[in-house]
Tab-separated table of C-alpha atoms in Angstrom:
chain	number	residue	atom	x	y	z
A	1	UNK	CA	-12.113	17.894	-4.107
A	2	UNK	CA	-12.577	14.998	-6.554
A	3	UNK	CA	-10.602	14.812	-9.785
A	4	UNK	CA	-9.625	18.448	-9.458
A	5	UNK	CA	-6.878	17.009	-7.244
A	6	UNK	CA	-4.992	16.106	-10.440
A	7	UNK	CA	-3.712	19.679	-10.382
A	8	UNK	CA	-1.254	18.532	-7.690
A	9	UNK	CA	0.587	16.575	-10.410
A	10	UNK	CA	1.143	19.692	-12.520
A	11	UNK	CA	-0.370	21.336	-15.594
A	12	UNK	CA	0.267	18.582	-18.162
A	13	UNK	CA	-2.212	16.001	-16.830
A	14	UNK	CA	-5.569	14.852	-18.263
A	15	UNK	CA	-8.085	12.099	-17.530
A	16	UNK	CA	-8.548	9.755	-20.496
A	17	UNK	CA	-11.143	7.044	-19.781
A	18	UNK	CA	-12.768	5.180	-16.919
A	19	UNK	CA	-11.329	1.773	-16.021
A	20	UNK	CA	-12.793	-1.093	-14.025
A	21	UNK	CA	-11.957	-0.305	-10.424
A	22	UNK	CA	-14.450	-1.938	-8.118
A	23	UNK	CA	-17.052	-0.330	-5.895
A	24	UNK	CA	-14.872	1.646	-3.509
A	25	UNK	CA	-12.889	3.755	-5.988
A	26	UNK	CA	-13.066	5.597	-9.277
A	27	UNK	CA	-10.207	4.458	-11.503
A	28	UNK	CA	-9.252	6.261	-14.718
A	29	UNK	CA	-6.420	6.143	-17.199
A	30	UNK	CA	-4.584	9.457	-17.085
A	31	UNK	CA	-2.076	11.097	-19.406
A	32	UNK	CA	0.728	12.711	-17.405
A	33	UNK	CA	3.442	14.538	-19.335
A	34	UNK	CA	2.632	12.396	-22.366
A	35	UNK	CA	2.757	9.075	-20.469
A	36	UNK	CA	-0.237	6.823	-19.810
A	37	UNK	CA	-0.681	6.297	-16.062
A	38	UNK	CA	-3.561	5.394	-13.725
A	39	UNK	CA	-5.443	7.584	-11.250
A	40	UNK	CA	-7.484	6.117	-8.393
A	41	UNK	CA	-9.829	8.345	-6.415
A	42	UNK	CA	-11.487	7.151	-3.216
A	43	UNK	CA	-12.428	8.001	0.344
A	44	UNK	CA	-9.664	6.168	2.232
A	45	UNK	CA	-7.915	8.045	5.064
A	46	UNK	CA	-4.477	9.575	4.682
A	47	UNK	CA	-3.089	6.948	7.068
A	48	UNK	CA	-4.549	4.169	4.919
A	49	UNK	CA	-3.148	5.646	1.706
A	50	UNK	CA	0.255	6.205	3.313
A	51	UNK	CA	0.347	2.527	4.309
A	52	UNK	CA	-0.542	1.344	0.789
A	53	UNK	CA	1.732	3.697	-1.135
A	54	UNK	CA	4.698	2.948	1.139
A	55	UNK	CA	4.068	-0.773	0.666
A	56	UNK	CA	4.028	-0.431	-3.132
A	57	UNK	CA	7.256	1.567	-3.129
A	58	UNK	CA	8.904	-1.068	-0.900
A	59	UNK	CA	7.802	-3.909	-3.170
A	60	UNK	CA	8.999	-2.050	-6.258
A	61	UNK	CA	12.416	-1.457	-4.676
A	62	UNK	CA	12.621	-5.183	-3.918
A	63	UNK	CA	11.953	-6.079	-7.557
A	64	UNK	CA	8.269	-7.008	-7.547
A	65	UNK	CA	6.133	-5.715	-10.409
A	66	UNK	CA	3.425	-3.490	-8.930
A	67	UNK	CA	1.878	-0.113	-9.774
A	68	UNK	CA	4.344	2.485	-8.492
A	69	UNK	CA	2.932	5.666	-6.922
A	70	UNK	CA	3.953	8.829	-8.760
A	71	UNK	CA	4.645	11.802	-6.522
A	72	UNK	CA	2.896	15.151	-6.790
A	73	UNK	CA	4.912	18.204	-7.782
A	74	UNK	CA	5.622	18.812	-4.079
A	75	UNK	CA	6.648	15.211	-3.356
A	76	UNK	CA	3.485	13.661	-1.896
A	77	UNK	CA	2.413	10.124	-2.872
A	78	UNK	CA	-1.295	10.999	-2.711
A	79	UNK	CA	-3.435	14.120	-2.431
A	80	UNK	CA	-7.091	14.614	-1.491
A	81	UNK	CA	-7.850	10.890	-1.783
A	82	UNK	CA	-6.168	10.579	-5.198
A	83	UNK	CA	-3.247	8.269	-6.004
A	84	UNK	CA	-1.540	8.369	-9.413
A	85	UNK	CA	0.400	5.239	-10.342
A	86	UNK	CA	2.311	3.720	-13.221
A	87	UNK	CA	0.268	1.786	-15.776
A	88	UNK	CA	0.945	-1.974	-15.779
A	89	UNK	CA	0.684	-3.858	-19.074
A	90	UNK	CA	-0.193	-7.537	-19.444
A	91	UNK	CA	-3.000	-10.071	-19.448
A	92	UNK	CA	-4.552	-12.505	-16.948
A	93	UNK	CA	-3.164	-15.965	-16.171
A	94	UNK	CA	-4.658	-18.722	-18.302
A	95	UNK	CA	-2.698	-21.945	-17.814
A	96	UNK	CA	-1.507	-23.973	-14.847
A	97	UNK	CA	2.024	-22.748	-15.565
A	98	UNK	CA	0.782	-19.164	-15.437
A	99	UNK	CA	-0.842	-19.718	-12.052
A	100	UNK	CA	2.329	-21.304	-10.686
A	101	UNK	CA	4.164	-18.109	-11.621
A	102	UNK	CA	1.458	-16.146	-9.782
A	103	UNK	CA	1.918	-18.346	-6.706
A	104	UNK	CA	5.662	-17.658	-6.678
A	105	UNK	CA	5.065	-13.916	-6.943
A	106	UNK	CA	2.663	-14.070	-3.994
A	107	UNK	CA	5.179	-16.042	-1.941
A	108	UNK	CA	7.783	-13.350	-2.695
A	109	UNK	CA	5.321	-10.726	-1.431
A	110	UNK	CA	4.838	-12.725	1.752
A	111	UNK	CA	8.588	-13.169	2.328
A	112	UNK	CA	9.245	-9.446	1.870
A	113	UNK	CA	6.612	-8.264	4.374
A	114	UNK	CA	6.878	-10.528	7.408
A	115	UNK	CA	7.337	-7.633	9.844
A	116	UNK	CA	4.974	-5.197	8.134
A	117	UNK	CA	2.529	-3.294	10.389
A	118	UNK	CA	-1.203	-3.754	9.997
A	119	UNK	CA	-3.062	-1.456	7.623
A	120	UNK	CA	-4.657	1.307	9.747
A	121	UNK	CA	-8.142	0.350	10.891
A	122	UNK	CA	-7.943	-3.198	9.521
A	123	UNK	CA	-8.136	-6.516	11.344
A	124	UNK	CA	-6.674	-9.854	10.338
A	125	UNK	CA	-8.838	-12.959	10.139
A	126	UNK	CA	-7.543	-14.184	13.490
A	127	UNK	CA	-8.075	-10.735	15.071
A	128	UNK	CA	-11.758	-11.243	14.276
A	129	UNK	CA	-11.893	-14.177	16.640
A	130	UNK	CA	-12.198	-11.517	19.354
A	131	UNK	CA	-13.048	-8.303	17.467
A	132	UNK	CA	-16.366	-7.408	15.836
A	133	UNK	CA	-15.333	-4.761	13.304
A	134	UNK	CA	-12.458	-3.697	11.092
A	135	UNK	CA	-12.705	-1.454	8.008
A	136	UNK	CA	-15.214	-3.283	5.769
A	137	UNK	CA	-16.024	-6.005	8.306
A	138	UNK	CA	-18.943	-5.733	10.724
A	139	UNK	CA	-19.673	-9.126	12.193
A	140	UNK	CA	-22.619	-7.642	14.066
A	141	UNK	CA	-24.417	-7.303	10.725
A	142	UNK	CA	-24.098	-11.012	9.968
A	143	UNK	CA	-26.333	-13.824	11.272
A	144	UNK	CA	-24.872	-15.181	14.539
A	145	UNK	CA	-24.725	-18.683	13.104
A	146	UNK	CA	-22.736	-17.363	10.144
A	147	UNK	CA	-20.311	-15.538	12.448
A	148	UNK	CA	-19.778	-18.763	14.400
A	149	UNK	CA	-18.925	-20.618	11.186
A	150	UNK	CA	-16.517	-17.890	10.040
A	151	UNK	CA	-14.768	-17.775	13.394
A	152	UNK	CA	-14.418	-21.557	13.444
A	153	UNK	CA	-12.710	-21.356	10.038
A	154	UNK	CA	-10.382	-18.547	11.156
A	155	UNK	CA	-9.542	-20.317	14.422
A	156	UNK	CA	-7.749	-22.965	12.352
A	157	UNK	CA	-5.242	-20.239	11.364
A	158	UNK	CA	-4.465	-19.169	14.938
A	159	UNK	CA	-0.776	-18.933	15.793
A	160	UNK	CA	0.424	-18.733	12.185
A	161	UNK	CA	3.046	-16.236	11.044
A	162	UNK	CA	1.551	-13.183	9.317
A	163	UNK	CA	2.645	-10.841	6.534
A	164	UNK	CA	1.027	-8.628	3.921
A	165	UNK	CA	-1.505	-10.461	1.764
A	166	UNK	CA	-2.744	-9.022	-1.511
A	167	UNK	CA	-6.265	-9.953	-0.488
A	168	UNK	CA	-7.806	-10.391	-3.941
A	169	UNK	CA	-5.538	-12.307	-6.363
A	170	UNK	CA	-8.243	-12.896	-8.979
A	171	UNK	CA	-7.375	-12.953	-12.712
A	172	UNK	CA	-8.544	-9.369	-13.184
A	173	UNK	CA	-5.882	-8.156	-10.719
A	174	UNK	CA	-2.995	-9.985	-12.388
A	175	UNK	CA	-1.009	-8.660	-15.359
A	176	UNK	CA	1.305	-11.210	-16.975
A	177	UNK	CA	3.801	-11.041	-19.805
A	178	UNK	CA	6.281	-13.648	-21.006
A	179	UNK	CA	8.911	-12.496	-18.532
A	180	UNK	CA	7.102	-11.121	-15.485
A	181	UNK	CA	4.029	-11.267	-13.242
A	182	UNK	CA	2.504	-8.089	-11.824
A	183	UNK	CA	-0.279	-7.562	-9.293
A	184	UNK	CA	-2.566	-4.529	-9.425
A	185	UNK	CA	-5.427	-3.277	-7.197
A	186	UNK	CA	-3.937	-3.383	-3.695
A	187	UNK	CA	-7.067	-1.924	-2.124
A	188	UNK	CA	-7.731	-5.109	-0.112
A	189	UNK	CA	-4.146	-5.704	0.988
A	190	UNK	CA	-3.529	-5.981	4.721
A	191	UNK	CA	-1.589	-8.085	7.213
A	192	UNK	CA	-2.921	-11.616	7.622
A	193	UNK	CA	-1.994	-15.292	7.290
A	194	UNK	CA	-0.298	-15.848	3.888
A	195	UNK	CA	-2.265	-18.960	2.952
A	196	UNK	CA	-5.331	-16.745	2.422
A	197	UNK	CA	-3.647	-15.584	-0.815
A	198	UNK	CA	-2.785	-19.109	-1.950
A	199	UNK	CA	-6.163	-20.680	-2.694
A	200	UNK	CA	-5.461	-20.622	-6.428
A	201	UNK	CA	-6.647	-22.506	-9.529
A	202	UNK	CA	-4.886	-25.858	-10.064
A	203	UNK	CA	-3.719	-25.593	-6.417
A	204	UNK	CA	-0.814	-23.738	-7.994
A	205	UNK	CA	0.760	-23.006	-4.597
A	206	UNK	CA	1.007	-26.763	-3.913
A	207	UNK	CA	-0.735	-26.618	-0.556
A	208	UNK	CA	-1.142	-30.021	1.076
A	209	UNK	CA	-4.731	-31.284	1.273
A	210	UNK	CA	-5.254	-30.285	4.901
A	211	UNK	CA	-3.581	-26.891	4.448
A	212	UNK	CA	-5.640	-26.208	1.325
A	213	UNK	CA	-8.872	-27.040	3.138
A	214	UNK	CA	-7.981	-24.727	6.041
A	215	UNK	CA	-7.041	-21.904	3.656
A	216	UNK	CA	-10.094	-22.362	1.436
A	217	UNK	CA	-12.493	-22.324	4.382
A	218	UNK	CA	-10.813	-19.282	5.960
A	219	UNK	CA	-10.763	-17.462	2.612
A	220	UNK	CA	-14.460	-18.121	1.994
A	221	UNK	CA	-15.246	-16.856	5.504
A	222	UNK	CA	-13.165	-13.716	4.919
A	223	UNK	CA	-14.900	-12.885	1.640
A	224	UNK	CA	-18.297	-13.437	3.239
A	225	UNK	CA	-17.466	-11.057	6.096
A	226	UNK	CA	-15.835	-8.358	3.943
A	227	UNK	CA	-18.646	-8.270	1.360
A	228	UNK	CA	-21.648	-8.861	3.641
A	229	UNK	CA	-24.457	-8.895	2.620
A	230	UNK	CA	-24.421	-9.065	-1.169
A	231	UNK	CA	-25.039	-12.187	-3.235
A	232	UNK	CA	-21.346	-13.038	-3.444
A	233	UNK	CA	-21.010	-12.869	0.341
A	234	UNK	CA	-23.985	-15.189	0.846
A	235	UNK	CA	-22.585	-17.602	-1.724
A	236	UNK	CA	-19.208	-17.646	0.003
A	237	UNK	CA	-20.753	-18.078	3.455
A	238	UNK	CA	-22.659	-21.092	2.158
A	239	UNK	CA	-19.280	-22.684	1.373
A	240	UNK	CA	-18.098	-22.384	4.981
A	241	UNK	CA	-18.903	-25.607	6.786
A	242	UNK	CA	-21.196	-25.630	9.790
A	243	UNK	CA	-19.516	-25.818	13.187
C-alpha cells in the first residue's frame, strides 16, 4: 500500500519531508492533528513490527526516552508496514560525559529486558555459532575464513546473560538534551549479549580491558555479518583477528 497507509491514522495527517532512515526503511516527518511526528515505512513482517512496537511501549512505560508508537484510529500500533511514532528532539553526544550518560541509558535498557523474547526471525551472535542465517545475516555468503573469525569472536560471549540490545548506538541514533538521553531507530534491536551495545567512545561503559576486547571483536564480527558484503562490512571484518 505504501504511504497511503497513513489513512489509518485519520484524515488530519500529512507527510512533511524525508528524513535519514537507513537503507531498509523510508522515514518521513509527518504532521498528525497539528503535531510533528515520524512515519517509518518498510517491509518487515507483522510479527517483527509487533515485537518492536511492544518493546518501545514497554520501555516508555518504564521511563526510558524512546519514540512511542502512535495507534491508528482503530487501535493498531502499525498498519501495512507503516509505524507512526512520536518525534524525539535533541542532538548527538559530543563529550565523554555525554557518552557516559548514553552508557547508563543502555544499561537501563539491558536491565529492563532480561527476559525478553527474541525478535522473530533473528539470531543472537552466539546462536550463529551453530546457525547459518537470521534476518539480515547469511554466513553462507561470507568467505569461510571470515566466518571462522566471526564465530571465534562470538564464542567468547558464550554462556553470557542476554537481553535486548539496541544494536546500533551510533551518534546519529542518539538524541540528547540537558536532562535526558533518548535512543531512536530500533530497527536493529534484538536479543543478544549486552556488551555488544557497550563498545562506546571513551570506553564510556567502563569495560575492563579484557571485556572491552571481547566486546569489540564480537561487535566488529556482528557488523561484518549483518552488512555483508559492502565496504563497511569488509572494513569491520578486517578488524576481527584471525583465529
